[in-house]
Structure formats: structure tokens, C-alpha cells
Amino acid sequence: MGGSRRLFLSAAACAVFGPTTAGRAQHRILSAEQTVELEHDDRMARLRAAVDRLGMPNPPRFSVSRVPRERMPANFSVSAPVLRVAFSERTFFDTADWTILPQGLLAVEAVAAATRGEAPDAAVFVAGHTDDRGGEAYNHNLSVNRANAVSDALMRFGVGDVALWRVGFGESAPLYANDTDEHRGFNRRVEFLFGARVEPVVQVLSAQLDDFCISSSQAESDRCRFPLPGREAFEATQLTRRAIGIGMDGRAAAAAPGRPTRRAPLGRRPPRTSAPVPRTAQVTAAVPLTLTIPLRRTITIAAPQR
């Protein structure tokens, strides 16, 4: 894994692994799996602390999904947790508007402060969602405008070195059937998704239809699922313009437009064979500023055969 994730701990290692018999901190280098999980635990603690300090009347909901290693690029050989922090629409916006309210700016500032503690190759996605009132195109545009407003505010506060993305899903991924005011209120939301890199977050967003429509009966679930609009692909845009390779072995194949070519140190190089691999034969990955997220497929970024 990349240098940013080779965490060499001294005092922190003492807290994780315990002191030596001499009472001095034991220096340890964590495994890839330990590092990813430690980063995830730290991320969760930072975000919960930041939100708790706000004392919000409608606090966000925290949930965690894990993408198995088989769906990750070859150089990221562990499962990857993705943290989802979902805020109610009322935190950020008035009805049918995308101007952030004062209390919403406080929430964005808190999330930005927590984000600045992330590793350099981490990814953060801002996802906008609506209920089903209004036309499908209107709701999609509203969700994109809201995701833009929140992500632009994050950029103004500063997000450190993460790759920041935004995407709007409109009414296509409800949490509940749009059959009561309460359920519609839950569906109108802004979510922040945090991952060790881009791929696991995209996997989770693509598989939303596996987890949506919370219901107490099959009939209620059917009422939620069947009227969904037909839009199946959604464009995510990177605001930070970081040259991060996506998919394959994680190295950048080309520079972002207008930027010098440089490789993104996202992962360790593949193991050497008996003969050096020619430079032209290296597997590389694109550095897109936009991604298409197909909502009805569970595998979005194919990993190479192992």
C-alpha cells in the first residue's frame, strides 16, 4: 500500500499494542488491514466528535459498509470500510432551495475539519438525494445543485489532501417509500461518504439499491421500489482535481488536464518476477475528473485477475 498508509507508530503503537516490558513504546509497522481499519476508526471518532460539538437537534446517521478485497484493485489487497454520514435536508436547506442555511454551514465546517485529518489518498463523496415530489429531471438537478453547494462550501473551509467528489441521485435511491411526510423527510438528505480511496466508495454508491427502501413488510418494500425512475447512471465530478489513478494497480496513467504528469503513489508496486517488467508493460489507471456511477450494477470498477 502507499507510503501515506505505512503508518509508523510510536506512542500510538503503544496504545494499540501495549508498552514493552521496559515501559517504553514499542515501534511497530501495521499491516495493510490494520492500517485501513485504524484509519477508519479514527475517521469515525473524528466525525462523531465534530458533530457532537454542534449539539444538533437532528444529528446525522452513521453507517458502515465494507467492500470485499475481491472487488478492490490488485494493489489494495484488503477489504475496505466506507463510512456514510447522512444529514437530513433540514440541516442544510429550505424546501426546493440549495442555499445552505447557517446551521448547515456549521455542519459543513465540522465535516471539513474532520476531513483535514484524512490520509492524502482518501476519498470523500458528497451525495444529494430528494423525495419524489416534482419531476424526475427537476429532482435530479436539485440534488446535483445541493451536492455542489455543500461540496463548494467544504472546499472553502478546506479539506486537506483528499479527493473530493460530488454526485446527485435525485429521487432514485430512497431510504423509505415516499408515502408519508416523515418518510419523504428521511429521503431528502445529503450524505458524506468516506473511503480509503475512490473505488470502495463508488462500489457502495453503485450498490445502493441493495440497501435502500427500509420497510417492515414486503408490501411496503414493493411500494418503495417499483415506482423508481428509470435513470440508471449518474455522473460524479471531482472538485479537487487530484491526479489519483482509479482501478487496476492504482498508478496514474496520465495527468489531469492542465497539470504536469506525475504518478499517484496509491499503492505498492506489484511483486517483482525473475525478470524486471518493462516500463511499457506496466498496468496503469486513468485519472478521470468525472466518473459514471451505474446505480443498478454492484461492480463498477473491475479489478484485474489475480
C-alpha atoms as a printed R data frame, in Angstrom:
    type eleno elety resid chain resno       x       y       z
1   ATOM     1    CA   MET     A     1   0.000   0.000   0.000
2   ATOM     2    CA   GLY     A     2   1.070   3.631  -0.451
3   ATOM     3    CA   GLY     A     3   3.555   5.482   1.692
4   ATOM     4    CA   SER     A     4   0.748   7.528   3.235
5   ATOM     5    CA   ARG     A     5  -0.592   4.309   4.683
6   ATOM     6    CA   ARG     A     6   2.641   2.880   6.053
7   ATOM     7    CA   LEU     A     7   1.949   4.219   9.489
8   ATOM     8    CA   PHE     A     8   4.990   4.009  11.696
9   ATOM     9    CA   LEU     A     9   3.651   4.413  15.211
10  ATOM    10    CA   SER     A    10   5.480   5.160  18.409
11  ATOM    11    CA   ALA     A    11   3.178   6.461  21.134
12  ATOM    12    CA   ALA     A    12   0.171   5.445  19.055
13  ATOM    13    CA   ALA     A    13   1.573   1.957  18.628
14  ATOM    14    CA   CYS     A    14   1.914   1.759  22.384
15  ATOM    15    CA   ALA     A    15  -1.796   2.494  22.701
16  ATOM    16    CA   VAL     A    16  -2.665  -0.149  20.117
17  ATOM    17    CA   PHE     A    17  -0.216  -2.885  21.011
18  ATOM    18    CA   GLY     A    18   0.705  -2.059  24.599
19  ATOM    19    CA   PRO     A    19   4.045  -0.950  26.049
20  ATOM    20    CA   THR     A    20   7.141  -3.106  26.160
21  ATOM    21    CA   THR     A    21   8.265  -4.673  29.389
22  ATOM    22    CA   ALA     A    22  10.633  -1.764  29.871
23  ATOM    23    CA   GLY     A    23   7.680   0.612  29.760
24  ATOM    24    CA   ARG     A    24   8.821   2.216  26.535
25  ATOM    25    CA   ALA     A    25   6.693   2.440  23.428
26  ATOM    26    CA   GLN     A    26   7.094  -0.455  21.024
27  ATOM    27    CA   HIS     A    27   7.685   0.644  17.438
28  ATOM    28    CA   ARG     A    28   5.534  -1.373  15.038
29  ATOM    29    CA   ILE     A    29   4.581  -1.125  11.400
30  ATOM    30    CA   LEU     A    30   0.949  -2.033  10.915
31  ATOM    31    CA   SER     A    31  -0.258  -4.461   8.278
32  ATOM    32    CA   ALA     A    32  -2.371  -3.142   5.419
33  ATOM    33    CA   GLU     A    33  -5.558  -4.423   7.023
34  ATOM    34    CA   GLN     A    34  -4.681  -2.976  10.432
35  ATOM    35    CA   THR     A    35  -3.858   0.384   8.864
36  ATOM    36    CA   VAL     A    36  -7.125   0.631   6.922
37  ATOM    37    CA   GLU     A    37  -9.159  -0.309   9.997
38  ATOM    38    CA   LEU     A    38  -7.219   2.087  12.233
39  ATOM    39    CA   GLU     A    39  -7.809   4.919   9.771
40  ATOM    40    CA   HIS     A    40 -11.497   4.022   9.660
41  ATOM    41    CA   ASP     A    41 -11.803   4.018  13.467
42  ATOM    42    CA   ASP     A    42 -10.012   7.361  13.658
43  ATOM    43    CA   ARG     A    43 -12.265   8.777  10.917
44  ATOM    44    CA   MET     A    44 -15.380   7.670  12.773
45  ATOM    45    CA   ALA     A    45 -14.139   9.156  16.052
46  ATOM    46    CA   ARG     A    46 -13.222  12.500  14.452
47  ATOM    47    CA   LEU     A    47 -16.558  12.871  12.687
48  ATOM    48    CA   ARG     A    48 -18.629  11.862  15.704
49  ATOM    49    CA   ALA     A    49 -16.719  14.301  17.900
50  ATOM    50    CA   ALA     A    50 -17.108  17.109  15.339
51  ATOM    51    CA   VAL     A    51 -20.856  16.520  15.037
52  ATOM    52    CA   ASP     A    52 -21.389  16.106  18.790
53  ATOM    53    CA   ARG     A    53 -19.810  19.511  19.408
54  ATOM    54    CA   LEU     A    54 -22.549  21.094  17.273
55  ATOM    55    CA   GLY     A    55 -25.348  19.813  19.528
56  ATOM    56    CA   MET     A    56 -27.644  19.435  16.521
57  ATOM    57    CA   PRO     A    57 -31.367  18.765  17.146
58  ATOM    58    CA   ASN     A    58 -31.364  16.387  14.145
59  ATOM    59    CA   PRO     A    59 -27.978  14.642  14.275
60  ATOM    60    CA   PRO     A    60 -26.800  12.686  11.241
61  ATOM    61    CA   ARG     A    61 -26.999   8.919  10.894
62  ATOM    62    CA   PHE     A    62 -23.744   6.949  10.728
63  ATOM    63    CA   SER     A    63 -23.494   3.642   8.878
64  ATOM    64    CA   VAL     A    64 -20.624   1.484   7.595
65  ATOM    65    CA   SER     A    65 -20.384  -0.750   4.527
66  ATOM    66    CA   ARG     A    66 -17.426  -2.965   3.644
67  ATOM    67    CA   VAL     A    67 -16.256  -3.727   0.129
68  ATOM    68    CA   PRO     A    68 -14.556  -7.157  -0.060
69  ATOM    69    CA   ARG     A    69 -10.988  -7.348  -1.277
70  ATOM    70    CA   GLU     A    70 -12.098  -9.223  -4.422
71  ATOM    71    CA   ARG     A    71 -13.685  -6.006  -5.698
72  ATOM    72    CA   MET     A    72 -10.654  -3.863  -4.935
73  ATOM    73    CA   PRO     A    73  -7.692  -3.136  -7.254
74  ATOM    74    CA   ALA     A    74  -4.843  -5.632  -7.155
75  ATOM    75    CA   ASN     A    75  -2.566  -3.459  -5.039
76  ATOM    76    CA   PHE     A    76  -5.181  -2.937  -2.308
77  ATOM    77    CA   SER     A    77  -5.481  -6.478  -1.049
78  ATOM    78    CA   VAL     A    78  -7.801  -5.915   1.941
79  ATOM    79    CA   SER     A    79 -11.492  -5.238   2.361
80  ATOM    80    CA   ALA     A    80 -12.255  -1.528   2.620
81  ATOM    81    CA   PRO     A    81 -14.769   0.070   5.010
82  ATOM    82    CA   VAL     A    82 -16.829   3.009   3.754
83  ATOM    83    CA   LEU     A    83 -18.351   5.392   6.290
84  ATOM    84    CA   ARG     A    84 -21.644   7.056   5.345
85  ATOM    85    CA   VAL     A    85 -22.798  10.138   7.313
86  ATOM    86    CA   ALA     A    86 -26.328  11.169   6.307
87  ATOM    87    CA   PHE     A    87 -27.773  14.564   7.267
88  ATOM    88    CA   SER     A    88 -31.419  15.484   6.935
89  ATOM    89    CA   GLU     A    89 -32.322  18.098   4.307
90  ATOM    90    CA   ARG     A    90 -33.476  20.358   7.143
91  ATOM    91    CA   THR     A    91 -29.890  20.659   8.347
92  ATOM    92    CA   PHE     A    92 -28.778  22.398   5.166
93  ATOM    93    CA   PHE     A    93 -31.637  23.737   3.057
94  ATOM    94    CA   ASP     A    94 -35.099  25.201   2.887
95  ATOM    95    CA   THR     A    95 -37.609  23.366   0.702
96  ATOM    96    CA   ALA     A    96 -36.747  23.402  -3.022
97  ATOM    97    CA   ASP     A    97 -33.635  25.512  -2.384
98  ATOM    98    CA   TRP     A    98 -29.883  24.889  -2.421
99  ATOM    99    CA   THR     A    99 -28.682  27.893  -0.452
100 ATOM   100    CA   ILE     A   100 -27.053  26.492   2.680
101 ATOM   101    CA   LEU     A   101 -28.631  27.611   5.950
102 ATOM   102    CA   PRO     A   102 -26.443  28.988   8.786
103 ATOM   103    CA   GLN     A   103 -26.752  25.772  10.814
104 ATOM   104    CA   GLY     A   104 -25.823  23.850   7.672
105 ATOM   105    CA   LEU     A   105 -22.633  25.853   7.295
106 ATOM   106    CA   LEU     A   106 -21.688  24.898  10.856
107 ATOM   107    CA   ALA     A   107 -22.184  21.248   9.935
108 ATOM   108    CA   VAL     A   108 -20.086  21.641   6.769
109 ATOM   109    CA   GLU     A   109 -17.334  23.360   8.749
110 ATOM   110    CA   ALA     A   110 -17.306  20.487  11.247
111 ATOM   111    CA   VAL     A   111 -17.092  17.877   8.480
112 ATOM   112    CA   ALA     A   112 -14.314  19.852   6.763
113 ATOM   113    CA   ALA     A   113 -12.294  19.982   9.977
114 ATOM   114    CA   ALA     A   114 -12.616  16.206  10.358
115 ATOM   115    CA   THR     A   115 -11.745  15.675   6.687
116 ATOM   116    CA   ARG     A   116  -8.464  17.554   7.066
117 ATOM   117    CA   GLY     A   117  -7.284  14.684   9.280
118 ATOM   118    CA   GLU     A   118  -7.587  12.161   6.430
119 ATOM   119    CA   ALA     A   119  -4.722  10.379   4.680
120 ATOM   120    CA   PRO     A   120  -3.727  12.017   1.366
121 ATOM   121    CA   ASP     A   121  -5.192   9.302  -0.854
122 ATOM   122    CA   ALA     A   122  -8.573   9.126   0.909
123 ATOM   123    CA   ALA     A   123 -11.763   9.921  -0.993
124 ATOM   124    CA   VAL     A   124 -14.818  11.878   0.155
125 ATOM   125    CA   PHE     A   125 -18.075  11.929  -1.821
126 ATOM   126    CA   VAL     A   126 -20.926  14.377  -1.240
127 ATOM   127    CA   ALA     A   127 -24.198  12.815  -2.440
128 ATOM   128    CA   GLY     A   128 -27.507  14.672  -2.750
129 ATOM   129    CA   HIS     A   129 -30.916  12.916  -2.574
130 ATOM   130    CA   THR     A   130 -34.536  14.094  -2.848
131 ATOM   131    CA   ASP     A   131 -38.029  12.693  -2.389
132 ATOM   132    CA   ASP     A   132 -40.370  12.024  -5.324
133 ATOM   133    CA   ARG     A   133 -42.332  15.278  -5.333
134 ATOM   134    CA   GLY     A   134 -41.720  17.128  -8.576
135 ATOM   135    CA   GLY     A   135 -40.499  15.704 -11.852
136 ATOM   136    CA   GLU     A   136 -37.564  13.307 -12.133
137 ATOM   137    CA   ALA     A   137 -35.387  15.785 -14.033
138 ATOM   138    CA   TYR     A   138 -36.203  18.561 -11.555
139 ATOM   139    CA   ASN     A   139 -35.288  16.351  -8.581
140 ATOM   140    CA   HIS     A   140 -32.067  15.191 -10.198
141 ATOM   141    CA   ASN     A   141 -30.980  18.774 -10.882
142 ATOM   142    CA   LEU     A   142 -31.954  19.813  -7.343
143 ATOM   143    CA   SER     A   143 -29.839  17.014  -5.848
144 ATOM   144    CA   VAL     A   144 -26.855  17.985  -8.021
145 ATOM   145    CA   ASN     A   145 -27.200  21.668  -7.074
146 ATOM   146    CA   ARG     A   146 -27.336  20.756  -3.386
147 ATOM   147    CA   ALA     A   147 -24.326  18.450  -3.655
148 ATOM   148    CA   ASN     A   148 -22.493  21.246  -5.458
149 ATOM   149    CA   ALA     A   149 -23.386  23.785  -2.765
150 ATOM   150    CA   VAL     A   150 -22.182  21.551   0.068
151 ATOM   151    CA   SER     A   151 -19.007  20.428  -1.681
152 ATOM   152    CA   ASP     A   152 -18.158  24.024  -2.686
153 ATOM   153    CA   ALA     A   153 -18.575  25.055   0.958
154 ATOM   154    CA   LEU     A   154 -16.295  22.196   2.003
155 ATOM   155    CA   MET     A   155 -13.673  23.459  -0.437
156 ATOM   156    CA   ARG     A   156 -13.886  26.967   1.018
157 ATOM   157    CA   PHE     A   157 -13.321  25.625   4.536
158 ATOM   158    CA   GLY     A   158 -10.510  23.377   3.300
159 ATOM   159    CA   VAL     A   159 -10.429  19.595   3.042
160 ATOM   160    CA   GLY     A   160  -6.704  18.883   3.140
161 ATOM   161    CA   ASP     A   161  -5.325  16.470   0.548
162 ATOM   162    CA   VAL     A   162  -8.348  14.214  -0.022
163 ATOM   163    CA   ALA     A   163 -10.026  13.694  -3.379
164 ATOM   164    CA   LEU     A   164 -13.428  15.402  -3.031
165 ATOM   165    CA   TRP     A   165 -16.268  14.296  -5.331
166 ATOM   166    CA   ARG     A   166 -19.897  15.309  -5.686
167 ATOM   167    CA   VAL     A   167 -22.878  13.481  -7.181
168 ATOM   168    CA   GLY     A   168 -26.654  13.880  -7.195
169 ATOM   169    CA   PHE     A   169 -29.046  10.905  -7.244
170 ATOM   170    CA   GLY     A   170 -32.349  12.771  -7.251
171 ATOM   171    CA   GLU     A   171 -35.218  10.506  -6.174
172 ATOM   172    CA   SER     A   172 -33.533   7.302  -7.387
173 ATOM   173    CA   ALA     A   173 -32.230   5.935  -4.062
174 ATOM   174    CA   PRO     A   174 -34.848   6.488  -1.332
175 ATOM   175    CA   LEU     A   175 -34.418   5.191   2.190
176 ATOM   176    CA   TYR     A   176 -38.179   4.723   2.603
177 ATOM   177    CA   ALA     A   177 -41.284   4.625   0.448
178 ATOM   178    CA   ASN     A   178 -42.392   8.174  -0.354
179 ATOM   179    CA   ASP     A   179 -45.779   7.556   1.252
180 ATOM   180    CA   THR     A   180 -45.718   9.852   4.306
181 ATOM   181    CA   ASP     A   181 -44.259  13.257   5.154
182 ATOM   182    CA   GLU     A   182 -41.922  11.584   7.636
183 ATOM   183    CA   HIS     A   183 -40.588   9.149   5.044
184 ATOM   184    CA   ARG     A   184 -40.132  11.901   2.469
185 ATOM   185    CA   GLY     A   185 -38.202  13.873   5.076
186 ATOM   186    CA   PHE     A   186 -35.772  10.961   5.519
187 ATOM   187    CA   ASN     A   187 -35.337  10.653   1.756
188 ATOM   188    CA   ARG     A   188 -34.391  14.329   1.371
189 ATOM   189    CA   ARG     A   189 -30.824  14.169   2.603
190 ATOM   190    CA   VAL     A   190 -27.178  14.978   1.993
191 ATOM   191    CA   GLU     A   191 -24.658  12.205   2.575
192 ATOM   192    CA   PHE     A   192 -20.903  12.255   3.073
193 ATOM   193    CA   LEU     A   193 -19.132   9.017   2.161
194 ATOM   194    CA   PHE     A   194 -15.557   8.416   3.263
195 ATOM   195    CA   GLY     A   195 -13.225   5.701   1.994
196 ATOM   196    CA   ALA     A   196  -9.552   4.827   1.932
197 ATOM   197    CA   ARG     A   197  -9.646   5.511  -1.806
198 ATOM   198    CA   VAL     A   198 -12.172   6.149  -4.580
199 ATOM   199    CA   GLU     A   199 -13.031   2.594  -5.624
200 ATOM   200    CA   PRO     A   200 -14.795   1.327  -2.481
201 ATOM   201    CA   VAL     A   201 -16.973   4.447  -2.253
202 ATOM   202    CA   VAL     A   202 -18.062   4.012  -5.865
203 ATOM   203    CA   GLN     A   203 -18.807   0.346  -5.170
204 ATOM   204    CA   VAL     A   204 -21.053   1.308  -2.248
205 ATOM   205    CA   LEU     A   205 -22.840   4.024  -4.233
206 ATOM   206    CA   SER     A   206 -23.414   1.629  -7.136
207 ATOM   207    CA   ALA     A   207 -24.909  -0.973  -4.789
208 ATOM   208    CA   GLN     A   208 -27.332   1.418  -3.050
209 ATOM   209    CA   LEU     A   209 -30.314  -0.443  -4.420
210 ATOM   210    CA   ASP     A   210 -29.297  -3.455  -2.328
211 ATOM   211    CA   ASP     A   211 -29.720  -1.480   0.902
212 ATOM   212    CA   PHE     A   212 -32.393   1.130   0.265
213 ATOM   213    CA   CYS     A   213 -36.142   1.042   0.976
214 ATOM   214    CA   ILE     A   214 -36.179   0.321   4.698
215 ATOM   215    CA   SER     A   215 -39.517  -1.356   5.378
216 ATOM   216    CA   SER     A   216 -41.402  -3.521   7.844
217 ATOM   217    CA   SER     A   217 -43.061  -5.706   5.197
218 ATOM   218    CA   GLN     A   218 -42.593  -6.913   1.625
219 ATOM   219    CA   ALA     A   219 -45.623  -4.897   0.525
220 ATOM   220    CA   GLU     A   220 -44.095  -1.702   1.910
221 ATOM   221    CA   SER     A   221 -40.783  -2.523   0.246
222 ATOM   222    CA   ASP     A   222 -42.547  -3.090  -3.086
223 ATOM   223    CA   ARG     A   223 -44.298   0.289  -2.816
224 ATOM   224    CA   CYS     A   224 -40.893   1.887  -2.410
225 ATOM   225    CA   ARG     A   225 -39.067   0.012  -5.162
226 ATOM   226    CA   PHE     A   226 -41.456  -0.294  -8.060
227 ATOM   227    CA   PRO     A   227 -42.189   3.384  -8.863
228 ATOM   228    CA   LEU     A   228 -38.486   4.324  -9.030
229 ATOM   229    CA   PRO     A   229 -37.442   6.375 -12.068
230 ATOM   230    CA   GLY     A   230 -35.559   4.726 -14.891
231 ATOM   231    CA   ARG     A   231 -32.329   6.752 -14.639
232 ATOM   232    CA   GLU     A   232 -29.536   4.273 -14.031
233 ATOM   233    CA   ALA     A   233 -26.301   6.244 -14.479
234 ATOM   234    CA   PHE     A   234 -25.127   9.268 -12.515
235 ATOM   235    CA   GLU     A   235 -22.094  11.470 -13.056
236 ATOM   236    CA   ALA     A   236 -19.737  12.165 -10.166
237 ATOM   237    CA   THR     A   237 -17.328  15.084 -10.510
238 ATOM   238    CA   GLN     A   238 -14.037  15.552  -8.687
239 ATOM   239    CA   LEU     A   239 -13.624  19.078  -7.355
240 ATOM   240    CA   THR     A   240 -10.080  18.783  -6.032
241 ATOM   241    CA   ARG     A   241  -8.583  17.723  -9.391
242 ATOM   242    CA   ARG     A   242  -6.149  15.349  -7.710
243 ATOM   243    CA   ALA     A   243  -4.171  13.102 -10.056
244 ATOM   244    CA   ILE     A   244  -5.304   9.834  -8.464
245 ATOM   245    CA   GLY     A   245  -5.306   6.662 -10.528
246 ATOM   246    CA   ILE     A   246  -8.539   4.690 -10.297
247 ATOM   247    CA   GLY     A   247  -8.831   0.956 -10.810
248 ATOM   248    CA   MET     A   248  -6.214  -1.543 -11.952
249 ATOM   249    CA   ASP     A   249  -2.948  -1.155  -9.992
250 ATOM   250    CA   GLY     A   250  -3.680   2.382  -8.789
251 ATOM   251    CA   ARG     A   251  -0.935   4.231 -10.669
252 ATOM   252    CA   ALA     A   252  -1.837   7.261 -12.726
253 ATOM   253    CA   ALA     A   253  -1.803   6.732 -16.489
254 ATOM   254    CA   ALA     A   254  -1.951  10.424 -17.415
255 ATOM   255    CA   ALA     A   255  -2.055  13.815 -15.796
256 ATOM   256    CA   ALA     A   256  -5.313  15.673 -15.291
257 ATOM   257    CA   PRO     A   257  -5.889  18.363 -17.948
258 ATOM   258    CA   GLY     A   258  -3.595  21.336 -17.481
259 ATOM   259    CA   ARG     A   259  -1.411  19.630 -14.885
260 ATOM   260    CA   PRO     A   260   2.082  18.121 -15.176
261 ATOM   261    CA   THR     A   261   2.357  14.371 -15.425
262 ATOM   262    CA   ARG     A   262   3.047  12.663 -12.132
263 ATOM   263    CA   ARG     A   263   2.360   9.251 -10.712
264 ATOM   264    CA   ALA     A   264  -0.083   8.872  -7.855
265 ATOM   265    CA   PRO     A   265   1.600   6.853  -5.058
266 ATOM   266    CA   LEU     A   266  -1.539   4.936  -4.153
267 ATOM   267    CA   GLY     A   267  -0.078   1.501  -3.701
268 ATOM   268    CA   ARG     A   268   2.960  -0.664  -3.610
269 ATOM   269    CA   ARG     A   269   4.268  -1.915  -6.903
270 ATOM   270    CA   PRO     A   270   3.349  -5.447  -7.976
271 ATOM   271    CA   PRO     A   271   5.827  -8.119  -6.775
272 ATOM   272    CA   ARG     A   272   8.912  -8.478  -8.932
273 ATOM   273    CA   THR     A   273   9.181 -11.511 -11.129
274 ATOM   274    CA   SER     A   274  12.506 -13.088 -12.026
275 ATOM   275    CA   ALA     A   275  12.922 -10.510 -14.788
276 ATOM   276    CA   PRO     A   276  12.096  -6.815 -14.475
277 ATOM   277    CA   VAL     A   277   8.795  -5.792 -16.043
278 ATOM   278    CA   PRO     A   278   9.351  -3.394 -18.972
279 ATOM   279    CA   ARG     A   279   8.089   0.111 -18.272
280 ATOM   280    CA   THR     A   280   5.715  -0.038 -21.232
281 ATOM   281    CA   ALA     A   281   4.057  -3.170 -19.826
282 ATOM   282    CA   GLN     A   282   3.038  -1.612 -16.528
283 ATOM   283    CA   VAL     A   283  -0.684  -1.683 -15.860
284 ATOM   284    CA   THR     A   284  -1.888   1.833 -15.247
285 ATOM   285    CA   ALA     A   285  -5.140   3.537 -14.418
286 ATOM   286    CA   ALA     A   286  -6.924   6.575 -15.731
287 ATOM   287    CA   VAL     A   287  -7.107   9.832 -13.776
288 ATOM   288    CA   PRO     A   288 -10.652  10.990 -14.503
289 ATOM   289    CA   LEU     A   289 -12.246  14.186 -13.277
290 ATOM   290    CA   THR     A   290 -15.650  12.575 -13.732
291 ATOM   291    CA   LEU     A   291 -16.950   9.063 -13.084
292 ATOM   292    CA   THR     A   292 -20.152   7.409 -14.224
293 ATOM   293    CA   ILE     A   293 -21.852   5.563 -11.375
294 ATOM   294    CA   PRO     A   294 -24.326   2.951 -12.655
295 ATOM   295    CA   LEU     A   295 -26.852   2.600  -9.862
296 ATOM   296    CA   ARG     A   296 -28.140  -0.827 -10.828
297 ATOM   297    CA   ARG     A   297 -24.813  -2.652 -11.013
298 ATOM   298    CA   THR     A   298 -22.909  -3.845  -7.973
299 ATOM   299    CA   ILE     A   299 -19.457  -3.975  -9.601
300 ATOM   300    CA   THR     A   300 -18.422  -0.645 -11.046
301 ATOM   301    CA   ILE     A   301 -14.627  -0.657 -11.331
302 ATOM   302    CA   ALA     A   302 -13.288  -4.036 -12.397
303 ATOM   303    CA   ALA     A   303 -10.157  -5.263 -10.687
304 ATOM   304    CA   PRO     A   304  -7.615  -7.246 -12.757
305 ATOM   305    CA   GLN     A   305  -7.396 -11.017 -12.457
306 ATOM   306    CA   ARG     A   306  -5.201 -12.082  -9.559
